[in-house]
XYZ file of C-alpha atoms in Angstrom:
785
model
C 123.658 101.765 138.862
C 126.252 99.242 139.951
C 128.443 97.197 137.658
C 127.205 93.714 138.499
C 127.449 90.239 137.026
C 124.622 88.360 135.332
C 124.604 85.657 138.021
C 124.320 88.174 140.843
C 121.507 89.960 139.017
C 119.565 86.749 138.551
C 120.029 86.019 142.246
C 118.701 89.449 143.293
C 115.799 89.156 140.873
C 114.886 85.803 142.317
C 115.039 87.236 145.852
C 112.826 90.176 144.824
C 110.235 87.893 143.190
C 110.274 85.647 146.231
C 109.670 88.686 148.449
C 106.730 89.787 146.315
C 105.240 86.294 146.278
C 105.648 85.924 150.039
C 103.908 89.221 150.797
C 101.306 88.614 148.076
C 100.348 85.389 149.861
C 99.524 87.249 153.044
C 97.970 90.064 151.052
C 95.511 87.657 149.459
C 94.642 86.254 152.900
C 93.972 89.780 154.124
C 91.806 90.543 151.107
C 89.854 87.331 151.535
C 89.160 88.259 155.161
C 88.421 91.916 154.266
C 91.208 93.045 156.594
C 92.175 96.516 155.323
C 94.955 97.037 157.851
C 96.795 93.841 156.906
C 96.139 94.478 153.233
C 97.907 97.845 153.440
C 100.702 96.339 155.568
C 101.538 93.489 153.202
C 101.028 95.523 150.032
C 103.509 98.115 151.357
C 106.005 95.348 152.168
C 105.470 93.831 148.733
C 106.042 97.167 147.005
C 109.193 97.715 149.045
C 110.831 95.100 146.797
C 110.681 97.719 144.012
C 113.142 99.902 145.960
C 116.082 97.827 144.747
C 118.904 99.483 142.791
C 120.675 96.267 141.916
C 118.723 95.307 138.790
C 119.050 96.315 135.156
C 115.944 97.854 133.544
C 114.998 94.539 131.902
C 115.135 92.635 135.175
C 113.483 95.460 137.076
C 110.622 95.284 134.561
C 110.047 91.626 135.428
C 109.863 92.542 139.104
C 107.575 95.488 138.379
C 105.116 93.341 136.404
C 104.803 90.926 139.337
C 103.875 93.823 141.606
C 101.631 95.381 138.939
C 99.480 92.247 138.748
C 98.953 92.319 142.518
C 98.103 96.032 142.459
C 95.259 95.390 140.017
C 93.775 92.927 142.495
C 94.297 95.405 145.326
C 92.513 98.143 143.335
C 89.441 95.935 142.978
C 89.467 95.493 146.770
C 89.726 99.262 147.357
C 86.875 99.859 144.931
C 84.429 97.704 146.957
C 83.797 99.844 150.059
C 81.477 97.166 151.504
C 84.491 94.879 152.029
C 86.739 97.216 154.001
C 84.174 99.732 155.320
C 86.330 102.833 154.691
C 85.302 105.639 152.367
C 87.534 106.373 149.418
C 88.278 109.848 150.830
C 89.544 108.384 154.108
C 91.354 105.637 152.259
C 93.221 108.223 150.204
C 94.368 109.904 153.424
C 95.166 106.564 155.091
C 97.615 105.267 152.471
C 99.657 108.455 152.796
C 100.937 107.172 156.114
C 102.865 104.286 154.566
C 106.390 104.204 155.927
C 108.440 104.386 152.687
C 107.815 106.864 149.881
C 107.897 104.384 146.978
C 105.227 101.992 148.377
C 103.282 105.033 149.527
C 103.139 106.544 146.044
C 102.199 103.250 144.362
C 99.351 102.880 146.887
C 98.343 106.531 146.385
C 98.115 106.022 142.624
C 96.076 102.853 143.110
C 93.641 104.493 145.541
C 93.644 107.663 143.414
C 92.382 105.600 140.464
C 89.430 104.431 142.597
C 88.925 107.977 143.939
C 88.645 109.445 140.423
C 86.194 106.753 139.371
C 84.018 107.536 142.369
C 83.752 111.182 141.163
C 83.790 112.341 144.773
C 86.548 114.781 143.934
C 87.524 116.584 140.706
C 89.732 114.373 138.489
C 91.847 117.415 137.652
C 92.887 118.006 141.279
C 93.577 114.346 141.995
C 95.699 113.849 138.869
C 97.603 117.057 139.592
C 98.172 115.923 143.174
C 99.486 112.524 142.063
C 101.813 113.825 139.353
C 103.341 116.345 141.802
C 103.795 113.812 144.599
C 105.701 111.531 142.197
C 108.498 114.133 142.362
C 109.408 112.391 145.614
C 111.109 109.533 143.703
C 114.108 110.801 141.778
C 115.922 107.521 141.182
C 115.822 107.159 137.346
C 114.585 103.561 137.037
C 112.271 103.576 140.066
C 110.895 106.996 139.074
C 110.282 105.958 135.458
C 108.324 102.853 136.395
C 106.339 104.739 139.043
C 105.307 107.416 136.553
C 104.620 104.723 133.953
C 102.220 103.157 136.477
C 100.576 106.539 136.995
C 100.143 106.977 133.226
C 98.703 103.472 132.971
C 96.056 103.804 135.702
C 95.025 107.305 134.586
C 94.698 106.541 130.906
C 90.960 105.864 131.002
C 90.278 108.698 133.423
C 91.511 111.648 131.414
C 89.144 114.547 130.792
C 88.302 114.134 127.123
C 85.380 114.507 124.747
C 83.140 111.474 125.077
C 84.731 110.153 128.283
C 82.960 109.628 131.642
C 84.820 112.677 132.913
C 83.972 114.936 129.968
C 83.883 118.668 130.570
C 84.495 121.858 128.636
C 87.538 122.813 126.592
C 89.443 123.755 129.727
C 89.146 120.236 131.123
C 90.740 118.848 127.954
C 93.614 121.247 128.554
C 93.875 119.886 132.103
C 94.366 116.394 130.673
C 96.953 117.731 128.257
C 98.818 119.509 131.076
C 98.825 116.352 133.192
C 100.282 114.222 130.399
C 102.826 116.839 129.384
C 104.058 117.271 132.960
C 104.341 113.519 133.451
C 106.108 113.228 130.088
C 108.562 115.998 130.956
C 109.511 114.437 134.293
C 109.832 110.965 132.771
C 112.107 112.265 130.056
C 114.315 113.999 132.654
C 114.612 110.756 134.613
C 115.355 108.844 131.423
C 118.080 111.295 130.431
C 119.621 111.139 133.921
C 120.175 107.404 133.484
C 123.205 108.164 131.307
C 124.947 109.619 134.366
C 124.477 106.471 136.447
C 127.469 104.160 136.963
C 131.049 104.306 135.633
C 131.831 105.715 132.202
C 133.315 102.453 130.890
C 129.859 100.857 130.707
C 128.324 103.653 128.612
C 127.470 101.360 125.704
C 125.647 98.909 127.970
C 123.885 101.778 129.698
C 122.662 103.179 126.377
C 121.214 99.776 125.463
C 119.406 99.696 128.800
C 118.056 103.183 128.176
C 116.859 102.167 124.732
C 114.860 99.377 126.347
C 112.956 101.968 128.403
C 112.218 104.487 125.641
C 108.660 103.248 125.110
C 107.791 104.174 128.696
C 108.484 107.804 127.817
C 106.986 107.699 124.326
C 103.761 106.183 125.631
C 102.804 109.625 126.957
C 102.915 111.085 123.439
C 100.845 108.190 122.167
C 98.201 108.894 124.829
C 98.219 112.574 123.840
C 97.600 111.674 120.207
C 94.583 109.561 121.214
C 92.766 112.386 123.068
C 89.838 113.439 120.903
C 89.842 116.967 122.313
C 93.375 117.665 121.123
C 92.578 119.440 117.888
C 94.991 121.211 115.544
C 94.849 124.461 117.533
C 95.719 122.800 120.879
C 98.430 120.742 119.197
C 99.901 123.820 117.514
C 99.664 126.180 120.493
C 100.437 123.843 123.410
C 101.398 120.243 122.704
C 104.056 120.584 120.004
C 105.851 123.641 121.508
C 106.085 121.979 124.936
C 107.291 118.655 123.539
C 109.857 120.301 121.244
C 111.085 122.455 124.114
C 111.787 119.341 126.142
C 113.441 117.646 123.152
C 115.784 120.550 122.440
C 116.637 121.323 126.077
C 117.439 117.748 127.162
C 120.550 117.762 124.900
C 120.673 113.974 124.893
C 121.298 112.083 121.647
C 119.094 109.084 122.364
C 116.237 111.132 123.770
C 116.259 113.666 120.942
C 116.335 111.005 118.231
C 113.591 108.863 119.767
C 111.249 111.686 120.717
C 111.506 113.445 117.342
C 110.757 110.148 115.646
C 107.918 109.519 118.102
C 106.334 112.907 117.311
C 106.348 112.075 113.605
C 104.930 108.593 114.075
C 102.090 109.187 116.584
C 100.510 112.483 115.515
C 98.371 112.887 112.349
C 99.948 113.853 109.029
C 97.704 116.890 108.646
C 99.025 118.220 111.985
C 102.594 117.841 110.708
C 101.730 119.695 107.528
C 100.114 122.630 109.348
C 102.953 122.899 111.909
C 105.764 122.092 109.479
C 107.704 125.296 110.066
C 107.716 124.862 113.858
C 108.660 121.191 113.625
C 111.453 121.745 111.112
C 112.888 124.607 113.186
C 113.766 122.094 115.900
C 115.850 119.837 113.656
C 118.944 122.066 113.411
C 118.858 122.599 117.198
C 119.438 118.978 118.174
C 122.874 117.621 119.026
C 125.228 117.253 116.031
C 125.639 113.547 116.782
C 121.910 112.789 116.517
C 120.927 110.743 113.452
C 118.471 113.428 112.457
C 118.611 112.480 108.752
C 116.629 109.309 109.441
C 113.922 111.198 111.344
C 113.694 113.899 108.695
C 113.525 111.274 105.973
C 110.670 109.546 107.773
C 108.824 112.831 108.039
C 109.124 113.436 104.316
C 108.075 109.860 103.549
C 104.956 110.272 105.696
C 104.094 113.552 104.046
C 104.667 112.010 100.620
C 102.224 109.192 101.363
C 99.754 111.697 102.794
C 99.944 113.710 99.566
C 99.357 110.566 97.526
C 96.319 109.579 99.598
C 94.026 112.224 98.084
C 94.184 114.897 95.426
C 92.349 117.276 97.750
C 95.276 117.617 100.169
C 97.698 118.794 97.486
C 96.281 122.307 97.813
C 97.320 122.336 101.481
C 100.901 121.478 100.519
C 100.970 124.394 98.127
C 99.513 126.770 100.702
C 102.114 125.966 103.367
C 104.977 125.925 100.812
C 106.053 122.517 102.067
C 108.809 121.987 99.486
C 110.559 125.262 100.280
C 110.408 124.654 104.025
C 111.704 121.093 103.757
C 114.468 122.143 101.376
C 115.607 124.946 103.711
C 115.474 122.627 106.715
C 117.672 120.052 105.008
C 120.177 122.731 104.062
C 120.340 123.953 107.684
C 120.699 120.441 109.092
C 123.554 119.656 106.699
C 125.171 122.993 107.532
C 124.908 122.406 111.298
C 126.071 118.801 111.195
C 129.412 119.375 109.527
C 130.516 115.793 110.152
C 127.479 114.283 108.458
C 128.754 111.628 106.022
C 127.880 111.819 102.362
C 125.431 108.913 102.669
C 123.400 110.887 105.237
C 123.079 113.952 103.046
C 122.207 111.911 99.964
C 119.559 109.998 101.935
C 117.927 113.325 102.824
C 117.913 114.390 99.190
C 116.437 111.054 98.118
C 113.547 111.572 100.556
C 113.096 115.174 99.440
C 113.078 114.122 95.788
C 110.537 111.382 96.500
C 108.384 113.974 98.254
C 108.748 116.383 95.318
C 107.864 113.781 92.709
C 104.705 112.838 94.595
C 103.529 116.304 95.581
C 104.837 118.417 92.673
C 105.315 116.010 89.731
C 104.837 118.882 87.297
C 107.564 121.053 88.831
C 110.720 119.898 87.063
C 112.480 122.985 88.430
C 111.990 121.579 91.947
C 113.404 118.225 90.879
C 116.421 119.905 89.314
C 116.846 122.062 92.431
C 117.095 118.942 94.615
C 119.672 117.414 92.272
C 121.612 120.700 92.265
C 121.665 120.801 96.076
C 123.073 117.268 96.086
C 125.770 118.283 93.599
C 126.708 121.188 95.856
C 127.052 118.882 98.865
C 129.214 116.446 96.876
C 131.371 119.150 95.296
C 134.326 118.230 97.518
C 134.027 114.512 96.663
C 135.064 113.805 93.048
C 134.024 110.136 93.175
C 132.016 108.346 95.847
C 133.772 105.357 97.370
C 131.299 104.518 100.119
C 129.087 101.633 98.969
C 125.973 102.829 100.814
C 126.365 106.397 99.605
C 126.663 105.113 96.038
C 123.515 103.038 96.476
C 121.586 106.092 97.677
C 122.895 108.179 94.765
C 121.642 105.527 92.327
C 118.252 105.706 94.073
C 118.300 109.502 93.648
C 119.011 109.209 89.925
C 116.497 106.398 89.388
C 113.580 108.240 91.014
C 112.796 110.594 88.076
C 113.050 107.704 85.595
C 110.590 105.601 87.595
C 108.178 108.493 88.161
C 107.921 109.839 84.651
C 108.462 106.609 82.682
C 110.085 108.923 80.202
C 113.826 109.381 79.980
C 113.288 112.476 77.842
C 112.079 114.268 80.963
C 115.281 113.380 82.799
C 117.301 114.731 79.887
C 115.861 118.200 80.531
C 117.311 118.266 84.067
C 120.571 120.195 83.894
C 121.932 118.765 87.150
C 121.226 115.127 86.312
C 124.540 114.479 84.501
C 126.414 116.438 87.191
C 125.109 114.044 89.830
C 126.152 111.057 87.712
C 129.693 112.427 87.540
C 130.117 111.608 91.237
C 129.525 107.895 90.701
C 132.507 105.599 90.474
C 133.182 104.108 87.053
C 131.480 100.795 87.778
C 128.323 102.355 89.190
C 128.271 104.928 86.394
C 127.948 102.041 83.958
C 125.199 100.460 86.059
C 123.265 103.736 86.057
C 123.790 104.111 82.317
C 122.306 100.635 81.853
C 119.323 101.652 84.012
C 118.752 104.661 81.755
C 118.909 102.547 78.601
C 116.589 99.906 80.095
C 114.113 102.649 80.976
C 114.148 103.909 77.393
C 113.662 100.406 75.985
C 110.971 99.438 78.512
C 108.880 102.543 77.854
C 109.620 102.588 74.116
C 110.846 106.163 74.431
C 111.925 107.890 71.228
C 114.673 110.519 71.583
C 113.928 112.895 68.743
C 116.211 115.932 69.033
C 119.939 116.337 68.628
C 120.267 118.295 71.868
C 118.654 115.534 73.904
C 120.773 112.884 72.194
C 123.853 114.879 73.162
C 122.740 114.958 76.808
C 121.802 111.260 76.719
C 125.188 110.181 75.417
C 126.850 112.342 78.024
C 124.872 110.427 80.664
C 125.855 107.000 79.310
C 129.446 107.928 78.524
C 130.580 105.181 80.888
C 129.398 102.661 78.305
C 130.604 104.356 75.130
C 134.144 105.195 76.206
C 136.707 104.378 78.886
C 136.309 106.839 81.747
C 139.307 108.558 83.301
C 140.926 106.410 85.931
C 139.233 103.200 84.754
C 141.729 100.410 85.504
C 139.571 97.363 86.176
C 139.493 94.727 83.472
C 135.926 94.229 82.332
C 134.485 90.777 81.923
C 134.082 89.987 78.231
C 130.434 88.937 78.583
C 129.580 92.064 80.584
C 131.285 94.202 77.941
C 129.237 92.566 75.181
C 125.983 93.074 77.114
C 126.785 96.757 77.629
C 127.643 97.407 73.992
C 124.619 95.485 72.747
C 122.477 97.728 74.953
C 124.039 100.815 73.369
C 123.378 99.309 69.934
C 119.698 98.829 70.827
C 119.543 102.384 72.113
C 120.660 103.793 68.751
C 117.478 102.436 67.170
C 115.415 104.537 69.629
C 116.898 107.787 68.255
C 114.655 109.019 65.472
C 113.220 112.154 63.933
C 111.026 112.443 60.851
C 112.867 115.594 59.769
C 115.936 114.566 57.701
C 118.032 117.530 58.826
C 117.495 116.787 62.517
C 117.963 113.050 62.017
C 121.276 113.665 60.270
C 122.395 115.793 63.226
C 121.473 112.936 65.555
C 123.487 110.457 63.482
C 126.515 112.769 63.460
C 126.347 113.219 67.237
C 126.150 109.475 67.823
C 129.038 108.919 65.407
C 131.141 111.508 67.235
C 130.599 109.759 70.573
C 131.072 106.322 69.008
C 134.463 107.260 67.596
C 135.531 108.509 71.048
C 134.947 105.009 72.415
C 137.860 103.447 70.602
C 138.038 100.585 68.099
C 136.933 97.746 70.417
C 133.390 99.134 70.658
C 132.893 99.805 66.940
C 131.809 96.272 65.891
C 128.873 96.555 68.313
C 127.685 100.093 67.682
C 128.550 100.851 64.044
C 126.047 98.352 62.545
C 123.142 99.950 64.415
C 124.303 103.403 63.376
C 124.688 102.293 59.759
C 121.179 100.866 59.614
C 119.819 104.008 61.282
C 121.457 106.064 58.531
C 120.172 103.673 55.850
C 116.658 104.130 57.179
C 117.097 107.864 56.650
C 118.395 107.203 53.121
C 115.313 105.163 52.225
C 113.124 107.913 53.672
C 114.825 110.384 51.296
C 114.946 107.993 48.336
C 114.767 109.803 45.034
C 116.396 113.041 46.246
C 119.499 114.220 44.481
C 121.014 117.429 45.745
C 124.657 118.439 45.585
C 126.728 119.307 48.602
C 127.052 123.083 48.446
C 127.371 125.872 50.975
C 128.122 125.723 54.660
C 124.635 124.619 55.697
C 124.621 121.349 53.794
C 121.158 119.850 53.382
C 120.619 116.248 54.285
C 120.966 114.363 50.993
C 121.569 110.688 50.228
C 124.981 111.567 48.844
C 126.069 113.195 52.072
C 124.748 110.325 54.147
C 126.578 107.796 51.947
C 129.798 109.753 52.482
C 129.269 109.495 56.240
C 128.455 105.787 55.937
C 131.659 105.200 54.031
C 133.626 106.813 56.883
C 131.866 104.667 59.480
C 132.493 101.368 57.712
C 136.060 102.327 56.836
C 136.702 102.856 60.561
C 135.158 99.465 61.273
C 137.270 97.687 58.669
C 140.371 99.124 60.351
C 139.530 97.500 63.714
C 139.885 95.005 61.988
C 136.478 93.478 61.468
C 136.464 92.860 57.716
C 133.577 90.359 57.552
C 131.218 92.791 59.296
C 132.467 95.722 57.216
C 131.850 93.723 54.042
C 128.247 93.003 55.030
C 127.632 96.684 55.793
C 129.173 97.805 52.486
C 126.766 95.480 50.676
C 123.808 96.958 52.583
C 124.920 100.431 51.586
C 125.257 99.322 47.953
C 121.661 98.062 48.007
C 120.507 101.408 49.421
C 122.438 103.295 46.738
C 120.756 101.072 44.167
C 117.385 102.203 45.521
C 118.455 105.845 45.213
C 119.639 105.246 41.631
C 123.172 106.348 42.521
C 125.240 104.075 40.278
C 128.687 105.438 41.020
C 128.036 105.301 44.798
C 126.884 101.692 44.592
C 129.915 100.819 42.415
C 132.239 102.416 44.959
C 130.749 100.339 47.759
C 131.245 97.149 45.719
C 134.793 98.224 45.042
C 135.398 98.451 48.791
C 133.822 95.025 49.188
C 136.273 93.439 46.761
C 139.226 95.282 48.347
C 138.250 93.867 51.714
C 137.821 90.409 50.235
C 141.223 90.439 48.592
C 143.236 92.070 51.360
C 141.537 91.279 54.673
C 139.546 88.044 54.431
C 141.947 85.111 54.460
C 139.937 82.452 56.254
C 138.467 79.985 53.756
C 135.100 79.685 55.513
C 134.806 83.456 55.730
C 135.609 83.673 52.000
C 132.832 81.226 51.155
C 130.316 83.208 53.197
C 131.516 86.490 51.683
C 131.220 85.204 48.103
C 127.633 84.093 48.597
C 126.764 87.437 50.194
C 128.324 89.267 47.235
C 126.434 87.116 44.747
C 123.150 87.650 46.539
C 123.617 91.441 46.691
C 124.884 91.846 43.130
C 122.040 89.760 41.703
C 119.523 92.311 43.044
C 121.343 95.370 41.665
C 119.674 97.027 38.682
C 121.420 100.398 38.753
C 124.597 99.373 36.893
C 125.184 99.844 33.197
C 126.395 96.876 31.152
C 130.062 97.687 31.503
C 130.043 98.105 35.288
C 127.896 95.031 35.800
C 130.147 92.899 33.622
C 133.172 94.075 35.600
C 131.589 93.157 38.914
C 130.179 89.803 37.754
C 133.532 88.886 36.224
C 135.265 89.622 39.511
C 132.700 87.617 41.432
C 132.883 84.529 39.215
C 136.668 84.719 39.285
C 136.752 84.745 43.096
C 134.248 81.890 43.168
C 136.442 79.672 41.036
C 139.495 80.375 43.196
C 138.076 79.211 46.544
C 140.231 76.715 48.362
C 137.973 73.668 48.437
C 136.434 72.152 45.317
C 132.925 71.744 46.793
C 132.974 75.402 47.818
C 134.155 76.364 44.305
C 131.386 74.334 42.731
C 128.597 75.819 44.849
C 129.877 79.369 44.381
C 130.177 78.971 40.608
C 126.676 77.562 40.103
C 125.382 80.354 42.409
C 126.987 82.862 40.027
C 124.585 81.657 37.342
C 121.937 83.789 39.042
C 123.935 86.890 38.140
C 122.976 86.244 34.494
C 119.329 85.367 34.997
C 117.242 87.806 37.026
C 113.467 87.606 37.115
C 111.511 90.799 36.565
C 110.339 93.111 33.848
C 113.813 94.437 33.048
C 115.665 91.410 34.355
C 118.797 90.016 32.743
C 118.294 86.725 30.868
C 121.605 85.526 29.446
C 120.997 81.808 28.975
C 124.359 81.064 27.443
C 126.343 82.448 30.380
C 124.037 80.619 32.790
C 124.862 77.378 30.960
C 128.568 78.181 31.050
C 128.423 78.619 34.831
C 126.585 75.326 35.273
C 128.987 73.459 32.978
C 131.927 74.895 34.840
C 130.335 73.804 38.122
C 129.963 70.265 36.664
C 133.648 70.178 35.762
C 134.582 71.245 39.288
C 132.193 68.653 40.761
C 133.792 65.991 38.549
C 137.238 66.993 39.789
C 135.988 66.833 43.333
C 134.595 63.347 42.576
C 137.982 62.138 41.379
C 139.711 63.540 44.463
C 137.079 61.940 46.714
C 137.502 58.540 45.076
C 141.103 58.567 46.156
C 139.987 59.373 49.694
C 137.127 56.779 49.403
C 134.455 59.341 50.196
C 131.954 59.810 47.394
C 128.916 61.070 49.265
C 129.963 64.721 49.191
C 130.718 65.090 45.456
C 127.625 63.098 44.492
C 125.549 65.602 46.418
C 127.168 68.333 44.310
C 125.891 66.672 41.151
C 122.362 66.549 42.576
C 122.592 70.222 43.576
C 123.649 71.135 40.040
C 120.790 69.032 38.674
C 118.388 71.126 40.753
C 119.862 74.282 39.250
C 119.325 72.870 35.757
C 115.709 72.098 36.655
C 115.241 75.646 37.998
C 116.365 77.302 34.779
C 114.512 74.707 32.706
C 111.275 75.766 34.421
C 112.159 79.456 34.003
C 112.381 79.012 30.235
C 116.123 79.168 29.646
C 116.345 77.818 26.117
C 119.935 76.695 26.623
C 118.779 74.220 29.247
C 117.051 71.379 27.405
C 115.446 68.141 28.499
C 118.281 66.280 26.810
C 120.866 68.077 28.931
C 118.919 67.219 32.079
C 118.498 63.567 30.905
C 122.221 63.308 30.354
C 122.979 64.690 33.835
C 120.571 62.242 35.499
C 122.238 59.328 33.686
C 125.651 60.642 34.746
C 124.581 60.742 38.410
C 123.114 57.223 38.214
C 126.306 55.894 36.650
C 128.466 57.496 39.321
C 126.289 56.041 42.064
C 126.497 52.523 40.568
C 130.244 52.609 40.007
C 130.827 53.709 43.597
C 128.359 51.153 44.939
C 126.662 53.940 46.804
C 123.242 53.556 48.300
C 120.324 55.559 46.921
C 120.766 59.183 47.891
C 117.693 60.744 49.579
C 118.388 64.080 47.928
C 118.429 62.521 44.465
C 115.288 60.510 45.216
C 113.483 63.653 46.261
C 114.607 65.445 43.088
C 113.396 62.599 40.874
C 110.049 62.593 42.641
C 109.735 66.283 41.847
C 110.390 65.614 38.143
C 107.768 62.874 38.200
C 105.321 65.253 39.864
C 105.845 67.872 37.150
C 105.300 65.260 34.440
C 101.996 64.189 35.964
C 100.554 67.652 36.529
C 99.922 68.151 32.822
C 99.705 71.457 31.012
C 102.617 73.306 29.472
C 104.996 72.438 32.310
C 104.000 68.779 32.181
C 104.688 68.680 28.476
C 108.148 70.157 29.009
C 109.059 67.509 31.563
C 107.502 64.645 29.595
C 110.616 64.055 27.521
C 112.776 63.465 30.600
C 113.062 59.720 31.137
C 113.602 58.533 34.720
């Protein structure tokens, strides 16, 4: 093959086409006049154009197709003996006298096609004669196209079951032998192409060879279409002969293409029954062959075959397909020492996919595949190749997708060992995939051992991994920690002892993550523990012995540690809220001293850690709301806590905030219920104090010429008076309410303020109560609007 330019090649192609067209013109004239002699003369001259060595395979193909079209016309002429008057037997002898071997063989194949159709001679002998005579052309490109023409014209003349040339079993073997011999010679010619031309054009030459691979593979396709080729013939003759040629050619391109071709064209059941023989060839190919892709395709085909019907699964078990595939992969990896990590992982992904489809119940097989992958990656602490990492994620995701149950993955001992080879970023991604799988399938992790394994798997999210240097985006960090917080709610066991173990394990891992993660994860853990407390509500139990039973007291001790760690972050507002939740739970368990201790911590946080005025307002209202619902305290403890709360309320920075907090404290002295507190005098004191603060706020606002805010305070207090008036607080009389309404009206007139919608709505409510009649109507009747 010469190193030529594109312009020269186009020129030679044009000359070749012109030569074919010129001779085809005279050929057609000879055919029209039924002149056999001239027909042979001009057809031979036309076919002589195919003797060129100046064209690339692509350009030679264009030239070949021009000649091929003319040969089809010539074959029709040869077939009609009445036109040329020569028997097909004599015609077969006559064309052998053509001057040049290449035109002679093309004409022989054309006449041979007619000869076989005539059935005047055995098809076996004619096909054997033609395939042997084609040995006369040893130029790679010319020989390939000649044999391709032979395969094309003989395709419908093979001895097969149901064909016009049908015979016994031996005749089917004759067809097989013909195709195999033609295939073998074509492959040898194809391989020899790599030796043509100078070494510096090897890359171009390989591309040209790739363009011709279908000419060789077409033989295998024809073999697969022969009805008479059953499993026995395939196993005893076809596959051994093809594999022998594949192994012996020692050519990368040929070995890769032909192995792939075998897998693609022959039936899946044949592959399954000859799996051992087929897999034995894989380690024998050249080390540079991309055999992982071919082997992966084989496993994918077998996986789909297994999924097609439940009946075929028995066959997989009988041939021990998993063991054979696993051993083959191990040998291939061992032989190809330079195989990159991505190649080996790809093989294991395919093997795992096969295993999950064929043996979904064999978790030991799944773990074995993961263990083999760990062994291969033992020399690589962390994967840096992007494609290898992607394949490893696919390997880890496969069990999650198959079982829809992360608990199953937690039983695989090698699963976390595979995850250890991921880089820090991908480890987090995989951890998120695991959490999403749990949330999507609503999977409950119910044992301490499995929780331990789970948190080992997602350790990339709950602590900084060794070597982690990249700064994480704040939003990404929040998303990750919120996912961990959601996960904690999926950890549950009805047995208190086991649930407490789970909580302790999660707390251990949470503490290892450092303070920045605590505000996200501690609340979920606290509420998980509180759920356990409510489940055990009513139990007492002292903490004695080494094996401490799960009691509310012990859980409250653990909760105190958790929130104390959170308050040290610092995150005092969140810690305060959680302390109040714990106090409510202690109230439900009738543990007064525990509840009191939690409130003590609340007030310590309020005094020492919460300095922001808005945060103080929010905290005070939370404290009031929680304390109002507490019924566990004795009189002394409750008075202490309410006194503290009212004192903090009156010391808020802004007067409106003071006012609202103070009148909210009135609810601490009036609690509905059978045993509720009903101290009317102290309620009235709170409301009067709120009025004084509102009045002070009004005076300050008048200086600033803004009266709308303080006036609203008066209306809010009026609503509180109405609330207690309805509840039957004897200290709140209609006269007191009447006086407050008059006060509000006076303030609004003196400030020339427009009618306040809030006040109007309140007055409408009073009017409504007056009109409804009954006891309540009578009470409101004395209020004059």
